[in-house]
Every structure is written in structure tokens, then in C-alpha cells.
Coordinates of C-alpha atoms in Angstrom, one line a residue:
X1 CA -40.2 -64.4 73.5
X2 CA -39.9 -61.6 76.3
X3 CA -36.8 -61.2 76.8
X4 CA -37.2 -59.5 80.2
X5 CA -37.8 -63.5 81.9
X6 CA -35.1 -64.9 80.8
X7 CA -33.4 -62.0 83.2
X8 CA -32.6 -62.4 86.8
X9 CA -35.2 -61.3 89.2
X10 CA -32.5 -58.7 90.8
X11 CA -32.1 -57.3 87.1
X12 CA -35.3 -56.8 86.5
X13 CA -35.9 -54.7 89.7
X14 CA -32.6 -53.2 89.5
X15 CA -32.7 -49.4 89.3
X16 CA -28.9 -48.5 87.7
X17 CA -26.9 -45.8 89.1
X18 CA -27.1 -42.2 87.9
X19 CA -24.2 -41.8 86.6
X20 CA -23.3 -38.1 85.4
X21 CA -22.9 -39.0 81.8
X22 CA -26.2 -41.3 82.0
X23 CA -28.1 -38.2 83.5
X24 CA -27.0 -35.8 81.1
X25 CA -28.1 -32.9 80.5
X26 CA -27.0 -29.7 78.0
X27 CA -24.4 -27.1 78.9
X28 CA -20.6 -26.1 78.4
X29 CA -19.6 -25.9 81.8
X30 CA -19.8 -29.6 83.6
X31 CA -19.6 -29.2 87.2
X32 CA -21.9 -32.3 88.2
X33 CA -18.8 -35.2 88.2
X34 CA -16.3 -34.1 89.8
X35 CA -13.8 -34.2 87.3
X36 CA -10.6 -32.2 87.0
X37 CA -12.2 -29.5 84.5
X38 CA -9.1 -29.8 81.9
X39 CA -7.9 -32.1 79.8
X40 CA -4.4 -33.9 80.5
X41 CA -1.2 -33.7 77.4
X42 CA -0.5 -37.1 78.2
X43 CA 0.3 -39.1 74.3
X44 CA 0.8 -42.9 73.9
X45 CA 4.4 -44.4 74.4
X46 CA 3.5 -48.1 73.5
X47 CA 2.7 -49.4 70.1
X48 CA 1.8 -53.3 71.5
X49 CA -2.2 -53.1 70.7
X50 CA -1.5 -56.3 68.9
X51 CA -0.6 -58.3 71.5
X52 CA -3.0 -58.9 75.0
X53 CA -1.9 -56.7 78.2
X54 CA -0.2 -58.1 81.4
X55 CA -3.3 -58.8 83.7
X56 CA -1.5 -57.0 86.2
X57 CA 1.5 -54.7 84.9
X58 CA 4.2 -55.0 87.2
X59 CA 6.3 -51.2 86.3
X60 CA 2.5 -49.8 87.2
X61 CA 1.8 -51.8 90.5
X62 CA 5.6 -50.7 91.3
X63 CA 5.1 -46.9 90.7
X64 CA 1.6 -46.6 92.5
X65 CA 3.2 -48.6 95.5
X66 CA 6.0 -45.8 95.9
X67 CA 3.1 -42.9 95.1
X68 CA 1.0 -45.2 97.8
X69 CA 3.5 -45.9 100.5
X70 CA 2.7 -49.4 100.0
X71 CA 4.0 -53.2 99.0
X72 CA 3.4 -53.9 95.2
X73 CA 1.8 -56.9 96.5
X74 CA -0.8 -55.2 98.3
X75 CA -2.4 -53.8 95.0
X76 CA -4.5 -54.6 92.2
X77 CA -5.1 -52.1 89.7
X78 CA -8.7 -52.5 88.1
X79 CA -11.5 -50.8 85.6
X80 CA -11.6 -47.6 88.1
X81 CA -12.4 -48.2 91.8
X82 CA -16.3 -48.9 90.8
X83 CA -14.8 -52.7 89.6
X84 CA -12.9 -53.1 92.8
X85 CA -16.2 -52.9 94.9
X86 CA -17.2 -55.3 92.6
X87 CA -14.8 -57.7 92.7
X88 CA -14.8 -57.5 96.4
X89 CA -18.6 -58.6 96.2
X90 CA -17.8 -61.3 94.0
X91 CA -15.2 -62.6 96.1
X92 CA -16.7 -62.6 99.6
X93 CA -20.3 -62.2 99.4
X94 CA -22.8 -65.3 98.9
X95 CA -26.2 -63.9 96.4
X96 CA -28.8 -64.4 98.7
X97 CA -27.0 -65.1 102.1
X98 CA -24.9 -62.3 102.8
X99 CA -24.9 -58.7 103.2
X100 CA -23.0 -55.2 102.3
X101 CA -23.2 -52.1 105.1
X102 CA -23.0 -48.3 104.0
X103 CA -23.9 -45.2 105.6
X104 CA -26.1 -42.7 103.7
X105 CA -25.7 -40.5 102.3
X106 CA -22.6 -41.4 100.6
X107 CA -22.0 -43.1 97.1
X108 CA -24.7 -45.1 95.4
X109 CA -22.6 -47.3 93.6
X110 CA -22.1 -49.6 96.9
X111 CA -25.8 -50.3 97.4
X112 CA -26.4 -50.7 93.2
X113 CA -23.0 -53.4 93.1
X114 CA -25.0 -55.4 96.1
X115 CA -28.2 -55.7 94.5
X116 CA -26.6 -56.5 90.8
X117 CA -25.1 -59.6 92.7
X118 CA -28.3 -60.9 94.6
X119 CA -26.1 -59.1 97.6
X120 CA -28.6 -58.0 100.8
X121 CA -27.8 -54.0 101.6
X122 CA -27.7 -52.8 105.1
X123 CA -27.8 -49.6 105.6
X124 CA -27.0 -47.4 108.9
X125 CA -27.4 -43.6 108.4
X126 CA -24.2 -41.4 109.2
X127 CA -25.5 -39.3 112.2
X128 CA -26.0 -35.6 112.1
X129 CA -22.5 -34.4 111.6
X130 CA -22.2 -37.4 109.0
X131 CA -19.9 -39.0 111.1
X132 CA -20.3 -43.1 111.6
X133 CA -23.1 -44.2 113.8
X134 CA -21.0 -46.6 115.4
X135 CA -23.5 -48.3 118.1
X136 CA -25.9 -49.0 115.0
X137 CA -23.0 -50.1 113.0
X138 CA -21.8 -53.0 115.4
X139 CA -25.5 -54.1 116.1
X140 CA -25.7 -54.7 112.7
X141 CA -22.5 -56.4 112.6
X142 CA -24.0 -58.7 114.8
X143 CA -27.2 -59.7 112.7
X144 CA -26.6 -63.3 111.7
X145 CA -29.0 -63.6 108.7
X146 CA -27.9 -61.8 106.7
X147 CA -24.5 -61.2 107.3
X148 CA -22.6 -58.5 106.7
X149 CA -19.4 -59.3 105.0
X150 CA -18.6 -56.0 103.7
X151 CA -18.8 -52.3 105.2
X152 CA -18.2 -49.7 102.9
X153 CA -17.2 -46.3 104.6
X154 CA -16.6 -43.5 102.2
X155 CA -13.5 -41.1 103.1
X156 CA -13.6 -38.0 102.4
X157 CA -17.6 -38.9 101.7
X158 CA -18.8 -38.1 98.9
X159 CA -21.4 -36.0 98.5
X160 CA -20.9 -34.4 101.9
X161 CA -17.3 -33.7 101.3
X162 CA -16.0 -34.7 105.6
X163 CA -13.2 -36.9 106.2
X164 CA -14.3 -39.8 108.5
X165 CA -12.9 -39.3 112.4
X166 CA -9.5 -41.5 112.7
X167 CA -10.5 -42.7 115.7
X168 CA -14.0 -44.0 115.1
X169 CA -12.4 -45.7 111.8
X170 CA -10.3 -47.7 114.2
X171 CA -13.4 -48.5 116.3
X172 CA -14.9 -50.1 113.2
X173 CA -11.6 -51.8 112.2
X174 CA -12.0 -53.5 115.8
X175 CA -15.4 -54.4 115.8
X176 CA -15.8 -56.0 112.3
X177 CA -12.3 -58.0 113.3
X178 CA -13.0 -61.7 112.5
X179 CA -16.4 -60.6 111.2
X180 CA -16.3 -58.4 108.1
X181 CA -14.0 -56.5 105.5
X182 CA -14.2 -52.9 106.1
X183 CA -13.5 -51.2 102.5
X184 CA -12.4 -47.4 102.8
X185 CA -13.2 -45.6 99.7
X186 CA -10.1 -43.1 99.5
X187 CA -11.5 -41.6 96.1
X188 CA -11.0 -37.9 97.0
X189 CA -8.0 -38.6 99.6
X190 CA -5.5 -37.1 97.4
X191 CA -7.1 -34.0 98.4
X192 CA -6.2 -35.1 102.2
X193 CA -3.0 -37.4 101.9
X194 CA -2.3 -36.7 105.2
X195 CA -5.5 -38.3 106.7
X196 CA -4.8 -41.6 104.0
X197 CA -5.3 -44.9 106.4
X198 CA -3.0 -46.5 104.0
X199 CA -0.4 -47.0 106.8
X200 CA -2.6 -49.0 109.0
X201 CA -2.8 -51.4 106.6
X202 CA -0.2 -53.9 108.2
X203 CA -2.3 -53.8 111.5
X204 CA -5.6 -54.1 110.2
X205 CA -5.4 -57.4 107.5
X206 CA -9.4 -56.9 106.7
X207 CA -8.7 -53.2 106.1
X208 CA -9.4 -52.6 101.8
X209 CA -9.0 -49.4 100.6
X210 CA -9.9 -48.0 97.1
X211 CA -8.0 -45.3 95.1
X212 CA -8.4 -43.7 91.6
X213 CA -6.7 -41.4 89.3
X214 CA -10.1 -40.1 88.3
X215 CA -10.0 -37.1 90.5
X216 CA -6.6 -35.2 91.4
X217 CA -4.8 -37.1 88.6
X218 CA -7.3 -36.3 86.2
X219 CA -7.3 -38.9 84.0
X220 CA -11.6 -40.2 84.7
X221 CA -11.7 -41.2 80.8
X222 CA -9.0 -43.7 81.8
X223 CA -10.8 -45.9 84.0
X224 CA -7.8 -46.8 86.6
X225 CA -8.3 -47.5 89.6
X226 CA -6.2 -49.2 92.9
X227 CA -7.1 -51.6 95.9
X228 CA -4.7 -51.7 98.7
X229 CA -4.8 -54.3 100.9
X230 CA -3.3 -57.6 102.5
X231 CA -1.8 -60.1 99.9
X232 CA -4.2 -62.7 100.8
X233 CA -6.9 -60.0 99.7
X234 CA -6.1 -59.3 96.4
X235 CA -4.8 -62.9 95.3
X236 CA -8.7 -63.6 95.7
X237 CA -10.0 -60.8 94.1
X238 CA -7.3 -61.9 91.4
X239 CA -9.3 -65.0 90.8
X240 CA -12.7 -63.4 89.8
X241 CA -11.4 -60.1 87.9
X242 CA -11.5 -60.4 84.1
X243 CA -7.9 -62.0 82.2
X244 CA -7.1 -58.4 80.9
X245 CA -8.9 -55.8 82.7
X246 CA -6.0 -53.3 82.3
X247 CA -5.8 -52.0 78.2
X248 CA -1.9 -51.4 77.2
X249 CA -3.0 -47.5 76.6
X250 CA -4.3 -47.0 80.3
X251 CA -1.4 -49.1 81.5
X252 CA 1.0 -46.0 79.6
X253 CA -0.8 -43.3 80.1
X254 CA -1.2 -44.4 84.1
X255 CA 2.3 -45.1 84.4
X256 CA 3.3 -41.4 82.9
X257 CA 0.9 -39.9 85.6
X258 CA 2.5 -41.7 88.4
X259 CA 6.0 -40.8 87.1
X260 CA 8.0 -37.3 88.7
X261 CA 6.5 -34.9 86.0
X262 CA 3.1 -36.1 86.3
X263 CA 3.2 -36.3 90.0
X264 CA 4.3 -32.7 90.1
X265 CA 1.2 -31.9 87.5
X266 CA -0.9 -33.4 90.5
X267 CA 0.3 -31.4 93.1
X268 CA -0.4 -28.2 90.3
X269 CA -4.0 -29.8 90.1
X270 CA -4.6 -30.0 93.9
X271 CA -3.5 -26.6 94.6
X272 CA -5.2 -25.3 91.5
X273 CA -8.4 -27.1 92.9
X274 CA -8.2 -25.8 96.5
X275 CA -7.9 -22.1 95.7
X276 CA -10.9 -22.5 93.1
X277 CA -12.9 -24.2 96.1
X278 CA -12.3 -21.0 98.5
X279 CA -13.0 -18.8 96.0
X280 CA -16.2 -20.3 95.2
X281 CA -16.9 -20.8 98.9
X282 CA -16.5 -17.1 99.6
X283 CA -18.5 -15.8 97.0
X284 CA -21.4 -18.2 97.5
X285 CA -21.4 -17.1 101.2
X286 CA -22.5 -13.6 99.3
X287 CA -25.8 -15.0 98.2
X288 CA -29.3 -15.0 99.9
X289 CA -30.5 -18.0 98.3
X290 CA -27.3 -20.2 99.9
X291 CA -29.0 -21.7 103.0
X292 CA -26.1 -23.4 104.1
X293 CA -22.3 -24.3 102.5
X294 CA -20.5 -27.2 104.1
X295 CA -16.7 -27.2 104.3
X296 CA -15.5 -30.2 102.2
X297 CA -11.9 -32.0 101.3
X298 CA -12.8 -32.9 98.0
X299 CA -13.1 -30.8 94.4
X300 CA -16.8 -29.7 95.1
X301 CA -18.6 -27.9 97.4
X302 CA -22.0 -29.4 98.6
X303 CA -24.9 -26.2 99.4
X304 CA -28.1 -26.3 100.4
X305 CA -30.2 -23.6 98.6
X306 CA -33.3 -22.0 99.9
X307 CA -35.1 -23.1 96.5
X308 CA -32.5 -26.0 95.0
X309 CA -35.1 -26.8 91.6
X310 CA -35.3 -23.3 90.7
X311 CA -31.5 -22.6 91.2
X312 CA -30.7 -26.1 89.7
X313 CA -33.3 -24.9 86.9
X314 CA -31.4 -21.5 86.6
X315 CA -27.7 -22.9 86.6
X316 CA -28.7 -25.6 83.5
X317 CA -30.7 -22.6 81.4
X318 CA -27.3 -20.7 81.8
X319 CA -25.7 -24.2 80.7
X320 CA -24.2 -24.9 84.0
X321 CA -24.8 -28.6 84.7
X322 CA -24.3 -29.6 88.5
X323 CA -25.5 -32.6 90.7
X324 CA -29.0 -32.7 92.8
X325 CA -28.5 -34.4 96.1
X326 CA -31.6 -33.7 97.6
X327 CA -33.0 -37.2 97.5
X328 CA -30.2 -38.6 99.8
X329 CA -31.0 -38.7 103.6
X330 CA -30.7 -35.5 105.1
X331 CA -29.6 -33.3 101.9
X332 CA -32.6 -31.8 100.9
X333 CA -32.2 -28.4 99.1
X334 CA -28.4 -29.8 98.2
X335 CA -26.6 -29.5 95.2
X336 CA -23.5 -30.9 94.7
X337 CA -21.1 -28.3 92.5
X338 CA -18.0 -29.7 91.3
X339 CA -15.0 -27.3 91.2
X340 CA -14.5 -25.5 87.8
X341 CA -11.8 -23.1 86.4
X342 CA -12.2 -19.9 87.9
X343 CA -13.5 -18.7 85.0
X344 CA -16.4 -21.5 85.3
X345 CA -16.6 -20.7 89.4
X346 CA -17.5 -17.0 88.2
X347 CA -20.2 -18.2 85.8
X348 CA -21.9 -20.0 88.8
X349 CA -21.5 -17.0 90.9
X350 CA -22.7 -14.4 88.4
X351 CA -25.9 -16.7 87.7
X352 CA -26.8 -17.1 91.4
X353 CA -25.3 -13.3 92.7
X354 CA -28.3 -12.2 90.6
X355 CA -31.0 -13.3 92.9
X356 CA -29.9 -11.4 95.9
X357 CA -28.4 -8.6 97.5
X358 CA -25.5 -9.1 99.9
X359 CA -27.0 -10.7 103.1

């Protein structure tokens, strides 16, 4: 029997995401995720692994509310943020008929969750400041076959590290009104509460947005994630996610994180993040073979090198693992460099300080 025909066609020619994990690669110092670089002391509380969880814990849902600035009934907490886009193709996307729309470069999992599903992917190419092409945008909106039910904006995008323009976010808002969901990917946004859209969420009823506790909260080994959005929303996407999606030991652990001496750890973790990032930043802007470093909200810095392979190459022989993003539109000679300790944002420095002299 081979096995492969019995699989769908959009299976078979499915090309997975990357993950960091599923890249791999050897070193000590992991700067290619963008994961908080050290471990959290949270323990278990809860000794229930005998019974199922609640599908949807309600002390949880309550907590990230208040952290959120939201209703309890405008979230769903999921597998990470990667199930919610997902579940939002499941519940509003027809294999085969209708479409998703996302604006390279940005994350890959968007495109990769459309084609699992049999899901068209549309794609309109941030312009040069990686901002939203929003003429291209709308006249794609308008394209009857296939439809686009879904955008996907990415905010701040990741791997470019900007925060999306306020206003042109309420440009798309208006123009995918009565047509489309637009899904804002607030991964990194605890980085940047103060440019959250989670306020507008009342005025804009197809406004989604996604959250984590992957990054500022780090916690990436939990797997918890958040959508935001109008009740109507998330009572569908309750219908398709799994009956227990949410294990009692993430449910603890979140809740601990969310509570007033974890939220205090994430404001430690932030700051800690942000004066690594300038650091790194400012000695990097020391080296010949940095072509280019762009400013960035998140906890990486994105730089295009004059010779990316060999200072990729360089960085993983001195066990330094970070990300290649030179096969996304418009990053060649990129690589991606997740924020470290200092003492890891030294190692990166010493390795790459040693091809040049101060330009």
C-alpha cells in the first residue's frame, strides 16, 4: 500500500513550517526563537491530572481579561496563538472556495495553516517601509473567486520587528467591514502595550486579535495562547476547537503568570529585554560586516550583513544558533537574532567584532 494516496493532495504538497526546534541545529546559546533566554520558577499548585480540564477555565479567562483590558467573554484561550489561526480557518474559511490575505514578509505559519486546510493564500507584499499596501490590499478584498475571508496583519511583524501604522489599521478595519475578519497578531505587543488595538475591539466586531505568553511572559514550553474578540467570534471558534485543549498544568502555571507577582516578573522581563536589545544594537552598529540594523519592538533585532552564510556559518561554529531570513521578500542578507542575556549578547558581539575594525 503507499501510504502517501491515501493522503490529501494539499498534504502531500505541503511544505511544513520551520519551526526553530524542527530546524535545529547545535549550540548553547539559542538566539533563533525568540524566547525569553531563562527559565521561569513557576511549580504546579493543582494535583487534578485525574480528572479532564475545564475546556475553557473561567479564574484564567478572568485574569487575562483584567491583564487584557477586556470582557472574559471576548476570549478563548487555546494551544498557543498558532491553534487560534487555526481555528479561525476552520471556522470561516470553505477548502477550496475561500481565501486567507498576509503581507510578506511576516510569519509563515498563516500561509502553512491555509494550505493544511485546502485554504487559497493571497498574498500582498508590505511596501518598502513594511508598512500595509493598502490599495493592493482592498483590490484584493474585492476578488470574488476566491474570497478572502481572513487578513492576517502581523503587529509588531515579525521578522521585521515595526509596529503596523494606527491609522492604516483602521483603513483596513473599514474596508474588509462586511467582507472579511481582519486577525491582528499581537505576539510581541507586550513589548508595545501602548500601541495594543485591543480597545477598538467594541468598534470593530470583525476585529480578532491573537496574544501569547510565549514571549514577555516566558512561558513558550506552555503552549498558551489568547484570542480577543467579539462574543459571537469566539462562541464559533468554540465549536471547532478540541473538548480539552487547555491541560490542568498550563491552566496553573498560566494563571500564576497572570497573577500580581508574575505580572511584576513580566515587567522585570520586558525591561531586562529592552536594555539587552540596545546594547546589542550599539555594539553591532561597531561592526563592518553589519550592512544595515533595523529598529524593532520586539526581543530580536533583525540585520542585514554584508555576507549573512558566512556570519550565519561563523555564529553556529561558535555555537550561536540564530534565524536566516533571507529567503523572505526583501530580507536578503537578514538574520533574525533573538535577544540573549548580556552575557549571550557579548558572545555574538565578540564573534562578529572580529571581522572588522571600527567603521
Amino acid at each position: 500500500m503507499n501510504l502517501q494516496e491515501l493522503a490529501r493532495d494539499e498534504v502531500r504538497a505541503l511544505t511544513p513550517y520551520q519551526s526553530a526546534r524542527r530546524i535545529g541545529g547545535q549550540g548553547d546559546v539559542w538566539l533563533n526563537a525568540n524566547e525569553f533566554p531563562c527559565a521561569t520558577p513557576y511549580q504546579l499548585t493543582q494535583q487534578t491530572l485525574n480528572r479532564y480540564p475545564e475546556c475553557q477555565p473561567p479564574m484564567l479567562l478572568a485574569a487575562y481579561a483584567a491583564y487584557a483590558g477586556v470582557r472574559a467573554g471576548q476570549l478563548l484561550v487555546s494551544r498557543g496563538a498558532d491553534e487560534s489561526i487555526e481555528l479561525l480557518i476552520r471556522a470561516f474559511c470553505e477548502p477550496g472556495k475561500d481565501a486567507v490575505l498576509y503581507c510578506p514578509p511576516t510569519y509563515g505559519m498563516y500561509g502553512v495553516s491555509a494550505e493544511a486546510f485546502g485554504v487559497t493564500r493571497r498574498t500582498v507584499l508590505s511596501t518598502q517601509n513594511w508598512q500595509l499596501d493598502l490599495p493592493a490590499i482592498e483590490a484584493a478584498l474585492a476578488e470574488t473567486t476566491p474570497h478572502v475571508k481572513i487578513v492576517y496583519v502581523c503587529h509588531p511583524n515579525n521578522p521585521t520587528g515595526n509596529l503596523l501604522d494606527h491609522d492604516d489599521l483602521r483603513c483596513l478595519l473599514k474596508m474588509a467591514e462586511g467582507r472579511a475578519l481582519v486577525v491582528v497578531d499581537e505576539a510581541y505587543i507586550d513589548f508595545r502595550l501602548d500601541m495594543s488595538t485591543a480597545s477598538w475591539l467594541e468598534e470593530w466586531p470583525h476585529l480578532v486579535i491573537l496574544r501569547t505568553l510565549s514571549k514577555a511572559f516566558a512561558l513558550a514550553g506552555l503552549r498558551c495562547g489568547f484570542t480577543l474578540a467579539h462574543p459571537e467570534i469566539i462562541q464559533l471558534l468554540l465549536k471547532v476547537i478540541a473538548p480539552y485543549p487547555i491541560p490542568v498544568p498550563v491552566a496553573d502555571i498560566a494563571l500564576q503568570a497572570l497573577g500580581s507577582d508574575g505580572l511584576q516578573r513580566v515587567k522585570r522581563n520586558i525591561a531586562e529585554v529592552i536594555d539587552n536589545r540596545d546594547w546589542l544594537q550599539q555594539a553591532l552598529s561597531t561592526c563592518s560586516c553589519v550592512d544595515r540594523i533595523f529598529s524593532g519592538e520586539g526581543n530580536w533585532l533583525l540585520v542585514r550583513f554584508q555576507n549573512a552564510e558566512r556570519v550565519f556559518k561563523m555564529l553556529g561554529e561558535q555555537g550561536i544558533v540564530v534565524r536566516d531570513q533571507s529567503r523572505q521578500p526583501g530580507l536578503e542578507g537578514c538574520l533574525r537574532i533573538t535577544i540573549g542575556t548580556r552575557e549571550e549578547c557579548e558572545r555574538v558581539w565578540q564573534v562578529l567584532s572580529v571581522l572588522k575594525e571600527k567603521r
